[in-house]
Amino acid sequence: MSRRSILDEKVSVLRGISDKRAALFSKLGIHSCEDLLWHLPRTYEDWTDLSFVSELEDGETACFKAHVISMPHVNRRGRVSQTVVKLQDDTGALSAVWFNQPWIAKQMSRGDSLVFRGRIKRAGRYFSVQNPQFYREGEAVPPLLPIYPLTEGLTQNILRDGVAQILDSDSLHFTEFLPAGSRRDHQLASQSYAFSEIHFPSSVHAAEVGRRRLAFEELFLIMAGLRSLKAERTYLERQALVLSEQDEADLQKMEESFGFQLTVSQQETLAAIKRDFERTCPAYRLIQGDVGSGKTAVAILAMGYVALAGKQSVLMAPTSILAQQHYENISKFFEKFGIKTGLLVGGMPAAQKRETLTAIESGEIQCLIGTHALLSDDVKYKQLALCITDEQHRFGVEQRLNLSSKEEAYPHVLVMSATPIPRSLAMILYGDLDISEMRDMPAGRQPVLTYTARNKDRPRVEQMIENEIEKGHITYIVCPAIKSSEMIKMESAEEVFKRLKKGSFSHRRLALLHGRLPAKEKDQIMQALSAGEIDILVSTSVIEVGIDQKKATILIVENAERFGLAQLHQMRGRVGRSHYQSYCILMSETDDVLARKRLTALCRHNDGFKIAEEDLRLRGPGDFFGVRQSGLPDFRASDLSRDRDLLVEAAGAAEKILAQDPLLQEAENRLILPEFKRRYAERLKNPAL
Ligand code: ADP
Ligand code: MG
């Protein structure tokens, strides 16, 4: 039995934390003492990290060594006193100012050499440091003190005091869940060392040793946990899907009826899926491929296989528009082979819905397409054997498990994603999935030519649009915001629409599409678009998914620096969907070096995998597109952009253990899975659904 530990207590048990204050802690996501211990310092007050006076910048909190070159002087104005002294080092000079601390004047004199720490303020050419703390050379250097992320009403001292109480508590017990072997192999500190040193380091090095332990355990837990869940599935029984020779021949016919030759990637992915189907354990496979790489064709053939084997499959799309689109294409395709397709989306007329549900339960519908309405409890399948989610990097682990466990014979799961994720992230996000990467594109596709442009180039850009419209082609213009606001000073979709309608394109057919329009209006615009009745569509990023119009040849992105790289790449996939040459123009006035680098990366690369890697490298995983929504847990100690080596180490450690003990049942591994579930099961659930 584990002893009661202070870690399980609410923070309000700590001295100085009233219930009222505890409410402030909860704003930071801190409820228990354990949460507080995991609230790691963002940086440290470090008196050993000295700057030269000439390097000091307005607004920063800095530490520097300087000589006192004037007698301290106290100015009094009413009740306020100001103590001023001039400081200098070899590179420059500034003054130090203290408010209402007149006694400071007695603590220093001209010629003293002191180390100061405080906030730098600039007024014209003059710099000062405000209310600095200081110590004399030769005195003990102040310790490294943690600086925490705060919220209004809390101070660094309140947090430091709370953390110190936990670390000093007699009832602080950690349960070591990392196997001794892994700790030794990877030279990891104990939890108690790690937490004391990360909060109150005895040196910068010790803090890093502590952080490394905690980062390792996060990465290790997730990988070992996810992979062990995957191993668990091999013990779940389901029937293999067997095809007769006749069925095989029919499948072949289906493949031929596409009217194109499958790409090598499509063939390989399909072969992997067939192997999955022939096994008796449920498969979880992620298919990663750029927009247009032909994932739908693969999904169709997989569903065709299942139908031929006499079982049911479902295809889940993120929006009703996409579900509808899939339904129209797929039902037409399957009709020729006598396979019945059904559609189930939210907001269907009740009678129609009931009819569909009955047909699903009786097995009449062999292939069902819909939105997450498919996940609801009133959908009862006769023999569900395959579940495909499209564009769904958004389904968390739990979600996938839920869907599967609804059935007695666990279905195979395919997850199709058009936002390729670098391997390092995929390992974390999808550690329990097998991965198929579709890297080659159908032949005859021309890469979209991508350029950056500035406001001064607008006449040329407009000429380009005009030329394309003349050819009967369509232009998309995407803006970051629907409406303008005082906070965000940039042209909104509404404003762009008005500007074009009154100006250069008054003679053209313009439409404005965004997420806040009533569904009916949206549908009308989508219909007009597919009928070719719109020349220019002004929109927000809703255009990212779901629009499939082959005549669209120009995509203009306004304030392109506002979008993530991978998101821009996704939007770009809306043009270049035919043999016509297409263009993407990234409008941006920014001079920010990093932002410019990102835009240039997009002009250079057309491969989503390369772009994803670039995006991760430039921005770090915290900001990495959609990853938040995708169920990636918040990492406290690790940072995937700089901890790649540690990730590989942790993956290796997990692999080594799982090879011996796939279900993590041996004595020394027994605590891993419960700890994984305790920490991440909740977070891996998708909040976006
Ligand atoms: P994804 O879902 O991966 O974005 P789709 O499956 O929608 O891509 O395919 C995009 C387009 O390419 C569709 O019009 C499809 O018919 C076509 N397509 C798919 N595979 C091939 C292929 N092997 N050769 C030629 N065209 C293909
Ligand atoms: Mg698709």
PDB file of N, CA and C in Angstrom, residues 114-155:
ATOM      1  N   LEU A 114      30.017  46.625  -7.259  1.00  0.00           N
ATOM      2  CA  LEU A 114      28.869  45.831  -6.817  1.00  0.00           C
ATOM      3  C   LEU A 114      28.248  45.080  -7.999  1.00  0.00           C
ATOM      4  N   VAL A 115      27.495  43.996  -7.666  1.00  0.00           N
ATOM      5  CA  VAL A 115      26.723  43.308  -8.700  1.00  0.00           C
ATOM      6  C   VAL A 115      25.256  43.685  -8.502  1.00  0.00           C
ATOM      7  N   PHE A 116      24.618  44.183  -9.558  1.00  0.00           N
ATOM      8  CA  PHE A 116      23.226  44.651  -9.477  1.00  0.00           C
ATOM      9  C   PHE A 116      22.302  43.734 -10.264  1.00  0.00           C
ATOM     10  N   ARG A 117      21.057  43.690  -9.835  1.00  0.00           N
ATOM     11  CA  ARG A 117      20.047  42.962 -10.602  1.00  0.00           C
ATOM     12  C   ARG A 117      18.738  43.720 -10.521  1.00  0.00           C
ATOM     13  N   GLY A 118      18.182  44.066 -11.657  1.00  0.00           N
ATOM     14  CA  GLY A 118      16.918  44.790 -11.648  1.00  0.00           C
ATOM     15  C   GLY A 118      16.418  45.045 -13.055  1.00  0.00           C
ATOM     16  N   ARG A 119      15.307  45.766 -13.114  1.00  0.00           N
ATOM     17  CA  ARG A 119      14.671  46.013 -14.397  1.00  0.00           C
ATOM     18  C   ARG A 119      15.275  47.255 -15.049  1.00  0.00           C
ATOM     19  N   ILE A 120      15.593  47.137 -16.318  1.00  0.00           N
ATOM     20  CA  ILE A 120      16.243  48.223 -17.042  1.00  0.00           C
ATOM     21  C   ILE A 120      15.178  49.111 -17.686  1.00  0.00           C
ATOM     22  N   LYS A 121      15.396  50.429 -17.544  1.00  0.00           N
ATOM     23  CA  LYS A 121      14.446  51.352 -18.161  1.00  0.00           C
ATOM     24  C   LYS A 121      15.218  52.356 -18.998  1.00  0.00           C
ATOM     25  N   ARG A 122      14.664  52.672 -20.135  1.00  0.00           N
ATOM     26  CA  ARG A 122      15.343  53.594 -21.021  1.00  0.00           C
ATOM     27  C   ARG A 122      14.499  54.845 -21.177  1.00  0.00           C
ATOM     28  N   ALA A 123      15.145  56.037 -21.088  1.00  0.00           N
ATOM     29  CA  ALA A 123      14.451  57.289 -21.403  1.00  0.00           C
ATOM     30  C   ALA A 123      15.360  58.038 -22.350  1.00  0.00           C
ATOM     31  N   GLY A 124      15.024  58.059 -23.616  1.00  0.00           N
ATOM     32  CA  GLY A 124      15.888  58.667 -24.624  1.00  0.00           C
ATOM     33  C   GLY A 124      17.211  57.941 -24.652  1.00  0.00           C
ATOM     34  N   ARG A 125      18.315  58.688 -24.431  1.00  0.00           N
ATOM     35  CA  ARG A 125      19.626  58.041 -24.462  1.00  0.00           C
ATOM     36  C   ARG A 125      20.031  57.512 -23.101  1.00  0.00           C
ATOM     37  N   TYR A 126      19.223  57.821 -22.081  1.00  0.00           N
ATOM     38  CA  TYR A 126      19.628  57.468 -20.726  1.00  0.00           C
ATOM     39  C   TYR A 126      19.020  56.161 -20.257  1.00  0.00           C
ATOM     40  N   PHE A 127      19.863  55.338 -19.666  1.00  0.00           N
ATOM     41  CA  PHE A 127      19.398  54.075 -19.116  1.00  0.00           C
ATOM     42  C   PHE A 127      19.461  54.126 -17.603  1.00  0.00           C
ATOM     43  N   SER A 128      18.511  53.480 -16.967  1.00  0.00           N
ATOM     44  CA  SER A 128      18.593  53.334 -15.517  1.00  0.00           C
ATOM     45  C   SER A 128      18.149  51.927 -15.147  1.00  0.00           C
ATOM     46  N   VAL A 129      18.522  51.518 -13.927  1.00  0.00           N
ATOM     47  CA  VAL A 129      18.029  50.253 -13.412  1.00  0.00           C
ATOM     48  C   VAL A 129      17.167  50.604 -12.205  1.00  0.00           C
ATOM     49  N   GLN A 130      15.968  50.022 -12.153  1.00  0.00           N
ATOM     50  CA  GLN A 130      14.976  50.444 -11.169  1.00  0.00           C
ATOM     51  C   GLN A 130      14.956  49.507  -9.969  1.00  0.00           C
ATOM     52  N   ASN A 131      15.030  50.087  -8.777  1.00  0.00           N
ATOM     53  CA  ASN A 131      14.988  49.317  -7.524  1.00  0.00           C
ATOM     54  C   ASN A 131      15.821  48.048  -7.548  1.00  0.00           C
ATOM     55  N   PRO A 132      17.073  48.140  -8.009  1.00  0.00           N
ATOM     56  CA  PRO A 132      17.833  46.888  -8.117  1.00  0.00           C
ATOM     57  C   PRO A 132      18.202  46.314  -6.753  1.00  0.00           C
ATOM     58  N   GLN A 133      18.324  44.989  -6.730  1.00  0.00           N
ATOM     59  CA  GLN A 133      18.961  44.351  -5.588  1.00  0.00           C
ATOM     60  C   GLN A 133      20.451  44.327  -5.896  1.00  0.00           C
ATOM     61  N   PHE A 134      21.290  44.188  -4.889  1.00  0.00           N
ATOM     62  CA  PHE A 134      22.720  44.176  -5.178  1.00  0.00           C
ATOM     63  C   PHE A 134      23.477  43.428  -4.103  1.00  0.00           C
ATOM     64  N   TYR A 135      24.663  42.972  -4.464  1.00  0.00           N
ATOM     65  CA  TYR A 135      25.563  42.429  -3.441  1.00  0.00           C
ATOM     66  C   TYR A 135      26.984  42.851  -3.772  1.00  0.00           C
ATOM     67  N   ARG A 136      27.819  42.817  -2.745  1.00  0.00           N
ATOM     68  CA  ARG A 136      29.180  43.285  -2.839  1.00  0.00           C
ATOM     69  C   ARG A 136      30.051  42.133  -3.310  1.00  0.00           C
ATOM     70  N   GLU A 137      30.995  42.360  -4.158  1.00  0.00           N
ATOM     71  CA  GLU A 137      31.905  41.289  -4.549  1.00  0.00           C
ATOM     72  C   GLU A 137      32.568  40.750  -3.304  1.00  0.00           C
ATOM     73  N   GLY A 138      32.712  39.443  -3.229  1.00  0.00           N
ATOM     74  CA  GLY A 138      33.320  38.858  -2.040  1.00  0.00           C
ATOM     75  C   GLY A 138      32.263  38.297  -1.112  1.00  0.00           C
ATOM     76  N   GLU A 139      31.054  38.865  -1.135  1.00  0.00           N
ATOM     77  CA  GLU A 139      29.941  38.276  -0.384  1.00  0.00           C
ATOM     78  C   GLU A 139      29.487  37.018  -1.127  1.00  0.00           C
ATOM     79  N   ALA A 140      28.746  36.150  -0.421  1.00  0.00           N
ATOM     80  CA  ALA A 140      28.249  34.939  -1.081  1.00  0.00           C
ATOM     81  C   ALA A 140      27.294  35.330  -2.209  1.00  0.00           C
ATOM     82  N   VAL A 141      27.419  34.644  -3.342  1.00  0.00           N
ATOM     83  CA  VAL A 141      26.521  34.914  -4.474  1.00  0.00           C
ATOM     84  C   VAL A 141      25.125  34.421  -4.098  1.00  0.00           C
ATOM     85  N   PRO A 142      24.096  35.234  -4.326  1.00  0.00           N
ATOM     86  CA  PRO A 142      22.738  34.757  -4.021  1.00  0.00           C
ATOM     87  C   PRO A 142      22.437  33.489  -4.814  1.00  0.00           C
ATOM     88  N   PRO A 143      21.604  32.590  -4.272  1.00  0.00           N
ATOM     89  CA  PRO A 143      21.320  31.336  -4.962  1.00  0.00           C
ATOM     90  C   PRO A 143      20.460  31.562  -6.208  1.00  0.00           C
ATOM     91  N   LEU A 144      20.412  30.530  -7.067  1.00  0.00           N
ATOM     92  CA  LEU A 144      19.502  30.590  -8.216  1.00  0.00           C
ATOM     93  C   LEU A 144      18.086  30.482  -7.675  1.00  0.00           C
ATOM     94  N   LEU A 145      17.258  31.435  -8.017  1.00  0.00           N
ATOM     95  CA  LEU A 145      15.875  31.366  -7.537  1.00  0.00           C
ATOM     96  C   LEU A 145      14.945  31.139  -8.710  1.00  0.00           C
ATOM     97  N   PRO A 146      13.916  30.311  -8.501  1.00  0.00           N
ATOM     98  CA  PRO A 146      13.015  30.000  -9.618  1.00  0.00           C
ATOM     99  C   PRO A 146      12.107  31.181  -9.964  1.00  0.00           C
ATOM    100  N   ILE A 147      11.852  31.350 -11.236  1.00  0.00           N
ATOM    101  CA  ILE A 147      10.864  32.330 -11.699  1.00  0.00           C
ATOM    102  C   ILE A 147       9.750  31.519 -12.361  1.00  0.00           C
ATOM    103  N   TYR A 148       8.551  31.606 -11.804  1.00  0.00           N
ATOM    104  CA  TYR A 148       7.440  30.792 -12.290  1.00  0.00           C
ATOM    105  C   TYR A 148       6.497  31.589 -13.171  1.00  0.00           C
ATOM    106  N   PRO A 149       5.797  30.926 -14.059  1.00  0.00           N
ATOM    107  CA  PRO A 149       4.672  31.578 -14.723  1.00  0.00           C
ATOM    108  C   PRO A 149       3.652  31.930 -13.636  1.00  0.00           C
ATOM    109  N   LEU A 150       3.118  33.137 -13.686  1.00  0.00           N
ATOM    110  CA  LEU A 150       2.220  33.602 -12.619  1.00  0.00           C
ATOM    111  C   LEU A 150       0.854  33.963 -13.177  1.00  0.00           C
ATOM    112  N   THR A 151      -0.044  34.252 -12.272  1.00  0.00           N
ATOM    113  CA  THR A 151      -1.298  34.854 -12.670  1.00  0.00           C
ATOM    114  C   THR A 151      -1.540  35.998 -11.692  1.00  0.00           C
ATOM    115  N   GLU A 152      -2.428  36.913 -12.051  1.00  0.00           N
ATOM    116  CA  GLU A 152      -2.624  38.087 -11.205  1.00  0.00           C
ATOM    117  C   GLU A 152      -3.015  37.679  -9.790  1.00  0.00           C
ATOM    118  N   GLY A 153      -2.378  38.331  -8.803  1.00  0.00           N
ATOM    119  CA  GLY A 153      -2.709  38.019  -7.420  1.00  0.00           C
ATOM    120  C   GLY A 153      -1.707  37.078  -6.775  1.00  0.00           C
ATOM    121  N   LEU A 154      -0.913  36.397  -7.586  1.00  0.00           N
ATOM    122  CA  LEU A 154       0.132  35.533  -7.037  1.00  0.00           C
ATOM    123  C   LEU A 154       1.493  36.176  -7.283  1.00  0.00           C
ATOM    124  N   THR A 155       2.438  35.896  -6.383  1.00  0.00           N
ATOM    125  CA  THR A 155       3.786  36.431  -6.568  1.00  0.00           C
ATOM    126  C   THR A 155       4.776  35.280  -6.601  1.00  0.00           C
TER     127      THR A 155
END
